[in-house]
Amino acid sequence: MAIELDDTGAVVIVGSGAGGGTLAGELCARGVRVVLLEAGPRIPSSEFRNDEAFAFQQLSWRDPRQATGTWATARLSPDTPAWMVKAVGGSTLHWNGLSYRIQPREFRARTEYGAIDDANLADWPLSAEELDPYYSAAEKRLGVTGTHGIPAHPPNNNFRVLAAGARRIGYRQVANDRQAINSEPRDGRPACLQLGFCNQGCRIDAKWTAANSEVPRAERTGRLDLRPGAMALTITVNEKGRVDGVIYSDSEGRRQRQRARVVCVAGNAIETPRVLLNSATAAWPDGLANSSGQVGRNYMHHVAALAFAVFERPVHMHRGITVPGTVFDESGHDPARGFAGGYLMEAAAAGPAFLSALIDPGGWGPDFAALMERYDHMAGVLLNGEDLPREDNRVSLHSSAKDQHGLPIPVVHVDEHTNDVAMREHFFRQVRRLYEAVGAVDVRDPLPLSSAHNLGTCRMSAKSGDGVVNRFGQTHDIDNLFVSDGSQFTTSSSENPTLTIVALALRQAEYLAGELGRRNL
Amino acid sequence: MTRRARRRAFLRWLAATGLTLPALPALHAFADNHAAPTDLDVFLAALLQQLFPHPALDAAVYGQGGQILAGAADADPGLRGLIVAGWAALDAAGDGPWLDRSPGARRAVLEASVDTPFFQVVRGLGGLIFYSLPEVWALVGYQGPSFEKGGYLARGFDDIDWLPEPEHGD
Ligand SMILES: Cc1cc2nc3c(=O)[nH]c(=O)nc-3n(C[C@H](O)[C@H](O)[C@H](O)COP(=O)(O)OP(=O)(O)OC[C@H]3O[C@@H](n4cnc5c(N)ncnc54)[C@H](O)[C@@H]3O)c2cc1C
Ligand code: SF4
């Protein structure tokens, strides 16, 4: 459906990923007309390729950015603080489909962990019980294995090594379900064929993405106007202090202004605060909806690293689902380990080229070549741990560098907390024990990774001074401006974030449609 | 896309990954297989052989890698300058051209240069290029793209036979 630029009745959503795509799907189903602005193109799944370099060029967000601070990313990939997608469907084209709920106690991080020096911890203004029905709806929508009677996938080699090692050292919570990847045909999409290229856009659409599920769902209602190639630049405000439109650069590079009744920003937690900061006016000198000063702050990305082990006999980790299952035993809060919060250990694979960069950075010569020849004897595991919010870990605008639209590029600054470092070291020790218990002959400590999870930069808070949005993702400052992605997270938790992003979007859609119906917006 | 444009896109990709992202270049697309090897191709092939010596591999595989790396340098004057200067430094450190020395003598000079930007760039970029060659994949046991072959569902995704079965999580 075409919605006119001067139509003042529609909801305008910025970004078509996990948050924005789901919000569009659910709002349209509830009878609301939606303009969906997406900076990237619409790419049919038939154009995805089992080729990581090609996929990176085809899918990834490559506009200029800068990483600063003490995190390894600032040193190793200063131009790429994070890995995300610029296309219809957003980073769900890259994602692995792990769909875990945040644990109830993790919603109360400040209360549970107590005050921690140099951290800006807070409790969510929302409980697990309140989110429970939306989690359940999200699991059904994504077809998450192990929920709603959907069977788990058969475990692949890489997971089986992790699981066996875990049990040998006494871990008990080991599971390969909770994946938004079809284990049987569902929702018009086929079952997984274990291609092993989940991050390159699932070629057969066995994996749920906002592009193969949410956008089509919205389109079927006839209420969606999807605009690929439309990069939102700023949000405009009227004399009453309400937002009334979005200025964007369209697919031809022309400036346009779409009028709006409500604006929802879901550009992923680097671009979302950037749009708000770029929308500063005389009335909002520090950025739109930023009376708290918290827009862009409390950036979190999970403590992440990838470790590999070599075995005497073959593993073939590259065969099948890229991230096939997880050990949960370290996901609790146990200060005796020397850090607050917990972490997950997720089996994960990589191809030889990436491995050559990561397994022994700087290594070369006969020993290194011999190590690489053991590629098919290796297993891998990813660390996904809770990182602490810090006010000065933040997304801000560069003082001089501009992007192709003439807007300041985002700078992502992270100084690691000692908690993050202690957690990573604990993970390395446990990984070594785990893999050695099933006969690893060589376990390598890896480098940390660029961020795949961006969180917290417009966080939810009970009080308006502590964060940017309320329990529904509505900004404290402006009634008809919402944040609809991982920027809302008050804390990162140890779980991968997307199921929660989807659950929050479903809850926000219900609230928003209700408020529109009651003429409160 | 022209080969030159592809090379440029590839270099942008490398800069963007910063070696920290799991991404695999389809680099054979950059090799100009029919052209006669240049001096730079030959030097880089010898360098790759020092960096990643796999006894079972044919010299032609290193030749291919050298050509691709040289192709990347053609598309990026900064990279080319770094490589050419690094080569000159290897020649200057010792008697006669580096390429004319024994493998042991070549290695000794390289060992003394591991902290130079030249070494780090050829190690990092060279590794990505070299370990993306299909011949090298075959050697290390990586099977590459699988969509065309129906995935790994019927091709051993769970064929490991030396471990106890995992139970479902509790
Ligand atoms: C390799 C990889 C693996 C992952 N695996 C998992 C996993 O297994 N489990 C999990 O829970 N999470 C996973 N994630 C994370 C997951 O992809 C993200 O949490 C999720 O997609 C974030 O949703 P979002 O809506 O915030 O942003 P995105 O999904 O990134 O969507 C944002 C969209 O907004 C668009 N956009 C941005 N700015 C603008 C603008 N100004 N104007 C218009 N459009 C704009 C972007 O182009 C993009 O399409 C993974 C991520 C990566 C990179
Ligand atoms: S392993 Fe399954 S989900 Fe992943 S790309 Fe292949 S078919 Fe898709």
mmCIF file of N, CA and C in Angstrom, chain B residues 2-96:
data_model
loop_
_atom_site.group_PDB
_atom_site.id
_atom_site.type_symbol
_atom_site.label_atom_id
_atom_site.label_comp_id
_atom_site.label_asym_id
_atom_site.label_seq_id
_atom_site.Cartn_x
_atom_site.Cartn_y
_atom_site.Cartn_z
ATOM 1 N N THR B 2 33.844 -5.397 -12.563
ATOM 2 C CA THR B 2 35.127 -5.700 -13.181
ATOM 3 C C THR B 2 36.031 -6.326 -12.124
ATOM 4 N N ARG B 3 37.106 -6.951 -12.579
ATOM 5 C CA ARG B 3 38.022 -7.580 -11.628
ATOM 6 C C ARG B 3 38.598 -6.523 -10.685
ATOM 7 N N ARG B 4 38.900 -5.353 -11.268
ATOM 8 C CA ARG B 4 39.479 -4.290 -10.455
ATOM 9 C C ARG B 4 38.495 -3.837 -9.363
ATOM 10 N N ALA B 5 37.234 -3.684 -9.765
ATOM 11 C CA ALA B 5 36.223 -3.244 -8.804
ATOM 12 C C ALA B 5 36.028 -4.315 -7.733
ATOM 13 N N ARG B 6 36.099 -5.573 -8.168
ATOM 14 C CA ARG B 6 35.954 -6.665 -7.199
ATOM 15 C C ARG B 6 37.100 -6.645 -6.193
ATOM 16 N N ARG B 7 38.297 -6.391 -6.708
ATOM 17 C CA ARG B 7 39.444 -6.342 -5.808
ATOM 18 C C ARG B 7 39.273 -5.221 -4.799
ATOM 19 N N ARG B 8 38.796 -4.081 -5.304
ATOM 20 C CA ARG B 8 38.628 -2.945 -4.401
ATOM 21 C C ARG B 8 37.576 -3.272 -3.330
ATOM 22 N N ALA B 9 36.486 -3.911 -3.790
ATOM 23 C CA ALA B 9 35.434 -4.279 -2.839
ATOM 24 C C ALA B 9 35.990 -5.261 -1.813
ATOM 25 N N PHE B 10 36.838 -6.154 -2.296
ATOM 26 C CA PHE B 10 37.421 -7.142 -1.404
ATOM 27 C C PHE B 10 38.301 -6.478 -0.338
ATOM 28 N N LEU B 11 39.066 -5.491 -0.775
ATOM 29 C CA LEU B 11 39.948 -4.818 0.179
ATOM 30 C C LEU B 11 39.156 -4.038 1.212
ATOM 31 N N ARG B 12 38.042 -3.458 0.749
ATOM 32 C CA ARG B 12 37.172 -2.769 1.715
ATOM 33 C C ARG B 12 36.640 -3.778 2.728
ATOM 34 N N TRP B 13 36.312 -4.952 2.194
ATOM 35 C CA TRP B 13 35.806 -5.994 3.078
ATOM 36 C C TRP B 13 36.853 -6.350 4.132
ATOM 37 N N LEU B 14 38.094 -6.503 3.669
ATOM 38 C CA LEU B 14 39.142 -6.882 4.612
ATOM 39 C C LEU B 14 39.326 -5.816 5.674
ATOM 40 N N ALA B 15 39.327 -4.562 5.227
ATOM 41 C CA ALA B 15 39.500 -3.474 6.179
ATOM 42 C C ALA B 15 38.357 -3.505 7.181
ATOM 43 N N ALA B 16 37.166 -3.799 6.662
ATOM 44 C CA ALA B 16 35.993 -3.772 7.536
ATOM 45 C C ALA B 16 36.019 -4.935 8.522
ATOM 46 N N THR B 17 36.462 -6.104 8.080
ATOM 47 C CA THR B 17 36.451 -7.232 8.997
ATOM 48 C C THR B 17 37.517 -7.049 10.063
ATOM 49 N N GLY B 18 38.602 -6.369 9.699
ATOM 50 C CA GLY B 18 39.661 -6.197 10.681
ATOM 51 C C GLY B 18 40.125 -7.525 11.242
ATOM 52 N N LEU B 19 39.960 -8.567 10.491
ATOM 53 C CA LEU B 19 40.366 -9.920 10.874
ATOM 54 C C LEU B 19 39.616 -10.442 12.087
ATOM 55 N N THR B 20 38.581 -9.769 12.509
ATOM 56 C CA THR B 20 37.900 -10.280 13.694
ATOM 57 C C THR B 20 36.547 -10.876 13.359
ATOM 58 N N LEU B 21 36.161 -10.875 12.103
ATOM 59 C CA LEU B 21 34.850 -11.405 11.767
ATOM 60 C C LEU B 21 34.986 -12.710 11.006
ATOM 61 N N PRO B 22 34.080 -13.650 11.255
ATOM 62 C CA PRO B 22 34.152 -14.902 10.533
ATOM 63 C C PRO B 22 33.712 -14.708 9.088
ATOM 64 N N ALA B 23 34.626 -14.465 8.218
ATOM 65 C CA ALA B 23 34.271 -14.233 6.831
ATOM 66 C C ALA B 23 35.341 -14.853 5.957
ATOM 67 N N LEU B 24 34.910 -15.392 4.851
ATOM 68 C CA LEU B 24 35.793 -16.152 3.988
ATOM 69 C C LEU B 24 35.814 -15.593 2.581
ATOM 70 N N PRO B 25 36.928 -15.118 2.112
ATOM 71 C CA PRO B 25 36.955 -14.567 0.763
ATOM 72 C C PRO B 25 36.899 -15.645 -0.325
ATOM 73 N N ALA B 26 36.154 -15.402 -1.367
ATOM 74 C CA ALA B 26 36.156 -16.280 -2.532
ATOM 75 C C ALA B 26 37.212 -15.737 -3.475
ATOM 76 N N LEU B 27 38.453 -15.946 -3.078
ATOM 77 C CA LEU B 27 39.507 -15.163 -3.700
ATOM 78 C C LEU B 27 39.909 -15.597 -5.089
ATOM 79 N N HIS B 28 39.591 -16.826 -5.432
ATOM 80 C CA HIS B 28 39.967 -17.261 -6.772
ATOM 81 C C HIS B 28 39.403 -16.283 -7.802
ATOM 82 N N ALA B 29 38.321 -15.576 -7.413
ATOM 83 C CA ALA B 29 37.731 -14.594 -8.316
ATOM 84 C C ALA B 29 38.710 -13.466 -8.649
ATOM 85 N N PHE B 30 39.737 -13.290 -7.829
ATOM 86 C CA PHE B 30 40.660 -12.177 -8.055
ATOM 87 C C PHE B 30 41.898 -12.583 -8.846
ATOM 88 N N ALA B 31 42.123 -13.862 -8.985
ATOM 89 C CA ALA B 31 43.349 -14.307 -9.644
ATOM 90 C C ALA B 31 43.212 -14.204 -11.153
ATOM 91 N N ASP B 32 44.273 -13.751 -11.763
ATOM 92 C CA ASP B 32 44.280 -13.667 -13.214
ATOM 93 C C ASP B 32 45.113 -14.849 -13.686
ATOM 94 N N ASN B 33 44.462 -16.011 -13.831
ATOM 95 C CA ASN B 33 45.208 -17.258 -13.977
ATOM 96 C C ASN B 33 46.027 -17.354 -15.254
ATOM 97 N N HIS B 34 45.655 -16.585 -16.261
ATOM 98 C CA HIS B 34 46.317 -16.771 -17.554
ATOM 99 C C HIS B 34 47.560 -15.913 -17.720
ATOM 100 N N ALA B 35 47.669 -14.852 -16.924
ATOM 101 C CA ALA B 35 48.817 -13.974 -17.102
ATOM 102 C C ALA B 35 50.082 -14.651 -16.580
ATOM 103 N N ALA B 36 51.215 -14.344 -17.198
ATOM 104 C CA ALA B 36 52.482 -14.886 -16.727
ATOM 105 C C ALA B 36 52.806 -14.245 -15.385
ATOM 106 N N PRO B 37 53.397 -15.020 -14.464
ATOM 107 C CA PRO B 37 53.677 -14.453 -13.150
ATOM 108 C C PRO B 37 54.682 -13.303 -13.217
ATOM 109 N N THR B 38 54.422 -12.257 -12.479
ATOM 110 C CA THR B 38 55.356 -11.141 -12.388
ATOM 111 C C THR B 38 56.360 -11.443 -11.281
ATOM 112 N N ASP B 39 57.392 -10.598 -11.174
ATOM 113 C CA ASP B 39 58.366 -10.776 -10.096
ATOM 114 C C ASP B 39 57.687 -10.726 -8.732
ATOM 115 N N LEU B 40 56.723 -9.805 -8.643
ATOM 116 C CA LEU B 40 56.031 -9.661 -7.359
ATOM 117 C C LEU B 40 55.242 -10.934 -7.029
ATOM 118 N N ASP B 41 54.583 -11.512 -8.058
ATOM 119 C CA ASP B 41 53.861 -12.770 -7.848
ATOM 120 C C ASP B 41 54.806 -13.830 -7.279
ATOM 121 N N VAL B 42 55.989 -13.911 -7.883
ATOM 122 C CA VAL B 42 56.949 -14.944 -7.488
ATOM 123 C C VAL B 42 57.426 -14.713 -6.063
ATOM 124 N N PHE B 43 57.719 -13.460 -5.754
ATOM 125 C CA PHE B 43 58.159 -13.132 -4.389
ATOM 126 C C PHE B 43 57.078 -13.504 -3.370
ATOM 127 N N LEU B 44 55.844 -13.119 -3.684
ATOM 128 C CA LEU B 44 54.769 -13.365 -2.716
ATOM 129 C C LEU B 44 54.471 -14.856 -2.576
ATOM 130 N N ALA B 45 54.607 -15.598 -3.673
ATOM 131 C CA ALA B 45 54.424 -17.050 -3.578
ATOM 132 C C ALA B 45 55.469 -17.648 -2.640
ATOM 133 N N ALA B 46 56.710 -17.192 -2.776
ATOM 134 C CA ALA B 46 57.782 -17.709 -1.913
ATOM 135 C C ALA B 46 57.532 -17.318 -0.461
ATOM 136 N N LEU B 47 57.019 -16.114 -0.283
ATOM 137 C CA LEU B 47 56.716 -15.647 1.064
ATOM 138 C C LEU B 47 55.617 -16.502 1.698
ATOM 139 N N LEU B 48 54.553 -16.770 0.927
ATOM 140 C CA LEU B 48 53.453 -17.599 1.451
ATOM 141 C C LEU B 48 53.963 -18.986 1.815
ATOM 142 N N GLN B 49 54.897 -19.473 1.016
ATOM 143 C CA GLN B 49 55.438 -20.804 1.305
ATOM 144 C C GLN B 49 56.215 -20.807 2.625
ATOM 145 N N GLN B 50 56.889 -19.701 2.915
ATOM 146 C CA GLN B 50 57.569 -19.585 4.208
ATOM 147 C C GLN B 50 56.567 -19.463 5.356
ATOM 148 N N LEU B 51 55.525 -18.690 5.117
ATOM 149 C CA LEU B 51 54.557 -18.429 6.184
ATOM 150 C C LEU B 51 53.728 -19.672 6.497
ATOM 151 N N PHE B 52 53.273 -20.345 5.439
ATOM 152 C CA PHE B 52 52.321 -21.452 5.596
ATOM 153 C C PHE B 52 52.820 -22.683 4.859
ATOM 154 N N PRO B 53 53.918 -23.273 5.345
ATOM 155 C CA PRO B 53 54.517 -24.392 4.612
ATOM 156 C C PRO B 53 53.773 -25.714 4.829
ATOM 157 N N HIS B 54 53.052 -26.148 3.808
ATOM 158 C CA HIS B 54 52.365 -27.441 3.862
ATOM 159 C C HIS B 54 53.080 -28.369 2.889
ATOM 160 N N PRO B 55 53.822 -29.369 3.399
ATOM 161 C CA PRO B 55 54.646 -30.214 2.531
ATOM 162 C C PRO B 55 53.848 -30.864 1.406
ATOM 163 N N ALA B 56 52.568 -31.160 1.637
ATOM 164 C CA ALA B 56 51.811 -31.905 0.631
ATOM 165 C C ALA B 56 51.344 -31.023 -0.527
ATOM 166 N N LEU B 57 51.495 -29.711 -0.391
ATOM 167 C CA LEU B 57 50.940 -28.827 -1.429
ATOM 168 C C LEU B 57 51.918 -28.577 -2.557
ATOM 169 N N ASP B 58 51.375 -28.545 -3.749
ATOM 170 C CA ASP B 58 52.113 -28.233 -4.954
ATOM 171 C C ASP B 58 52.552 -26.765 -4.971
ATOM 172 N N ALA B 59 53.695 -26.486 -5.571
ATOM 173 C CA ALA B 59 54.157 -25.094 -5.668
ATOM 174 C C ALA B 59 53.137 -24.218 -6.388
ATOM 175 N N ALA B 60 52.362 -24.824 -7.302
ATOM 176 C CA ALA B 60 51.382 -24.039 -8.062
ATOM 177 C C ALA B 60 50.333 -23.402 -7.155
ATOM 178 N N VAL B 61 50.034 -24.048 -6.036
ATOM 179 C CA VAL B 61 49.035 -23.491 -5.119
ATOM 180 C C VAL B 61 49.578 -22.194 -4.502
ATOM 181 N N TYR B 62 50.857 -22.225 -4.119
ATOM 182 C CA TYR B 62 51.471 -20.998 -3.588
ATOM 183 C C TYR B 62 51.540 -19.932 -4.680
ATOM 184 N N GLY B 63 51.771 -20.381 -5.918
ATOM 185 C CA GLY B 63 51.792 -19.446 -7.050
ATOM 186 C C GLY B 63 50.460 -18.731 -7.185
ATOM 187 N N GLN B 64 49.392 -19.501 -7.032
ATOM 188 C CA GLN B 64 48.057 -18.914 -7.125
ATOM 189 C C GLN B 64 47.829 -17.905 -6.002
ATOM 190 N N GLY B 65 48.219 -18.297 -4.795
ATOM 191 C CA GLY B 65 48.066 -17.391 -3.656
ATOM 192 C C GLY B 65 48.866 -16.110 -3.862
ATOM 193 N N GLY B 66 50.108 -16.267 -4.364
ATOM 194 C CA GLY B 66 50.959 -15.101 -4.606
ATOM 195 C C GLY B 66 50.334 -14.159 -5.612
ATOM 196 N N GLN B 67 49.740 -14.738 -6.649
ATOM 197 C CA GLN B 67 49.098 -13.916 -7.672
ATOM 198 C C GLN B 67 47.913 -13.135 -7.109
ATOM 199 N N ILE B 68 47.149 -13.775 -6.252
ATOM 200 C CA ILE B 68 45.978 -13.092 -5.685
ATOM 201 C C ILE B 68 46.425 -11.961 -4.758
ATOM 202 N N LEU B 69 47.441 -12.255 -3.958
ATOM 203 C CA LEU B 69 47.948 -11.217 -3.059
ATOM 204 C C LEU B 69 48.515 -10.050 -3.879
ATOM 205 N N ALA B 70 49.220 -10.366 -4.957
ATOM 206 C CA ALA B 70 49.749 -9.304 -5.825
ATOM 207 C C ALA B 70 48.599 -8.520 -6.458
ATOM 208 N N GLY B 71 47.535 -9.235 -6.805
ATOM 209 C CA GLY B 71 46.359 -8.569 -7.371
ATOM 210 C C GLY B 71 45.742 -7.594 -6.379
ATOM 211 N N ALA B 72 45.703 -8.005 -5.119
ATOM 212 C CA ALA B 72 45.180 -7.107 -4.082
ATOM 213 C C ALA B 72 46.074 -5.876 -3.981
ATOM 214 N N ALA B 73 47.396 -6.093 -4.106
ATOM 215 C CA ALA B 73 48.332 -4.965 -4.031
ATOM 216 C C ALA B 73 48.149 -4.031 -5.229
ATOM 217 N N ASP B 74 47.846 -4.588 -6.390
ATOM 218 C CA ASP B 74 47.605 -3.757 -7.584
ATOM 219 C C ASP B 74 46.448 -2.797 -7.362
ATOM 220 N N ALA B 75 45.463 -3.270 -6.606
ATOM 221 C CA ALA B 75 44.258 -2.461 -6.414
ATOM 222 C C ALA B 75 44.440 -1.442 -5.297
ATOM 223 N N ASP B 76 45.549 -1.527 -4.578
ATOM 224 C CA ASP B 76 45.728 -0.660 -3.417
ATOM 225 C C ASP B 76 47.186 -0.199 -3.346
ATOM 226 N N PRO B 77 47.460 1.017 -3.802
ATOM 227 C CA PRO B 77 48.836 1.509 -3.835
ATOM 228 C C PRO B 77 49.504 1.479 -2.463
ATOM 229 N N GLY B 78 48.756 1.719 -1.412
ATOM 230 C CA GLY B 78 49.335 1.699 -0.063
ATOM 231 C C GLY B 78 49.868 0.319 0.276
ATOM 232 N N LEU B 79 49.068 -0.689 -0.056
ATOM 233 C CA LEU B 79 49.467 -2.069 0.209
ATOM 234 C C LEU B 79 50.677 -2.428 -0.648
ATOM 235 N N ARG B 80 50.630 -2.011 -1.898
ATOM 236 C CA ARG B 80 51.724 -2.309 -2.805
ATOM 237 C C ARG B 80 53.032 -1.697 -2.293
ATOM 238 N N GLY B 81 52.948 -0.451 -1.864
ATOM 239 C CA GLY B 81 54.133 0.246 -1.344
ATOM 240 C C GLY B 81 54.710 -0.492 -0.140
ATOM 241 N N LEU B 82 53.838 -0.914 0.735
ATOM 242 C CA LEU B 82 54.269 -1.622 1.947
ATOM 243 C C LEU B 82 54.982 -2.922 1.584
ATOM 244 N N ILE B 83 54.412 -3.644 0.621
ATOM 245 C CA ILE B 83 54.989 -4.933 0.229
ATOM 246 C C ILE B 83 56.334 -4.736 -0.466
ATOM 247 N N VAL B 84 56.379 -3.774 -1.378
ATOM 248 C CA VAL B 84 57.626 -3.550 -2.117
ATOM 249 C C VAL B 84 58.737 -3.113 -1.170
ATOM 250 N N ALA B 85 58.407 -2.236 -0.230
ATOM 251 C CA ALA B 85 59.415 -1.783 0.737
ATOM 252 C C ALA B 85 59.848 -2.942 1.632
ATOM 253 N N GLY B 86 58.900 -3.788 2.013
ATOM 254 C CA GLY B 86 59.225 -4.930 2.855
ATOM 255 C C GLY B 86 60.155 -5.900 2.136
ATOM 256 N N TRP B 87 59.885 -6.082 0.866
ATOM 257 C CA TRP B 87 60.718 -6.956 0.028
ATOM 258 C C TRP B 87 62.151 -6.404 -0.023
ATOM 259 N N ALA B 88 62.248 -5.099 -0.261
ATOM 260 C CA ALA B 88 63.576 -4.469 -0.327
ATOM 261 C C ALA B 88 64.316 -4.643 0.995
ATOM 262 N N ALA B 89 63.592 -4.545 2.091
ATOM 263 C CA ALA B 89 64.236 -4.695 3.400
ATOM 264 C C ALA B 89 64.744 -6.123 3.594
ATOM 265 N N LEU B 90 64.000 -7.107 3.105
ATOM 266 C CA LEU B 90 64.457 -8.501 3.210
ATOM 267 C C LEU B 90 65.730 -8.695 2.384
ATOM 268 N N ASP B 91 65.738 -8.099 1.188
ATOM 269 C CA ASP B 91 66.923 -8.201 0.330
ATOM 270 C C ASP B 91 68.141 -7.555 0.990
ATOM 271 N N ALA B 92 67.887 -6.417 1.647
ATOM 272 C CA ALA B 92 69.000 -5.666 2.243
ATOM 273 C C ALA B 92 69.576 -6.384 3.461
ATOM 274 N N ALA B 93 68.742 -7.170 4.146
ATOM 275 C CA ALA B 93 69.203 -7.848 5.359
ATOM 276 C C ALA B 93 69.835 -9.186 4.983
ATOM 277 N N GLY B 94 71.055 -9.187 4.530
ATOM 278 C CA GLY B 94 71.720 -10.438 4.168
ATOM 279 C C GLY B 94 72.433 -10.311 2.831
ATOM 280 N N ASP B 95 72.979 -11.418 2.403
ATOM 281 C CA ASP B 95 73.780 -11.400 1.174
ATOM 282 C C ASP B 95 72.949 -11.813 -0.028
ATOM 283 N N GLY B 96 72.883 -10.947 -1.008
ATOM 284 C CA GLY B 96 72.181 -11.277 -2.248
ATOM 285 C C GLY B 96 70.680 -11.219 -2.060
#
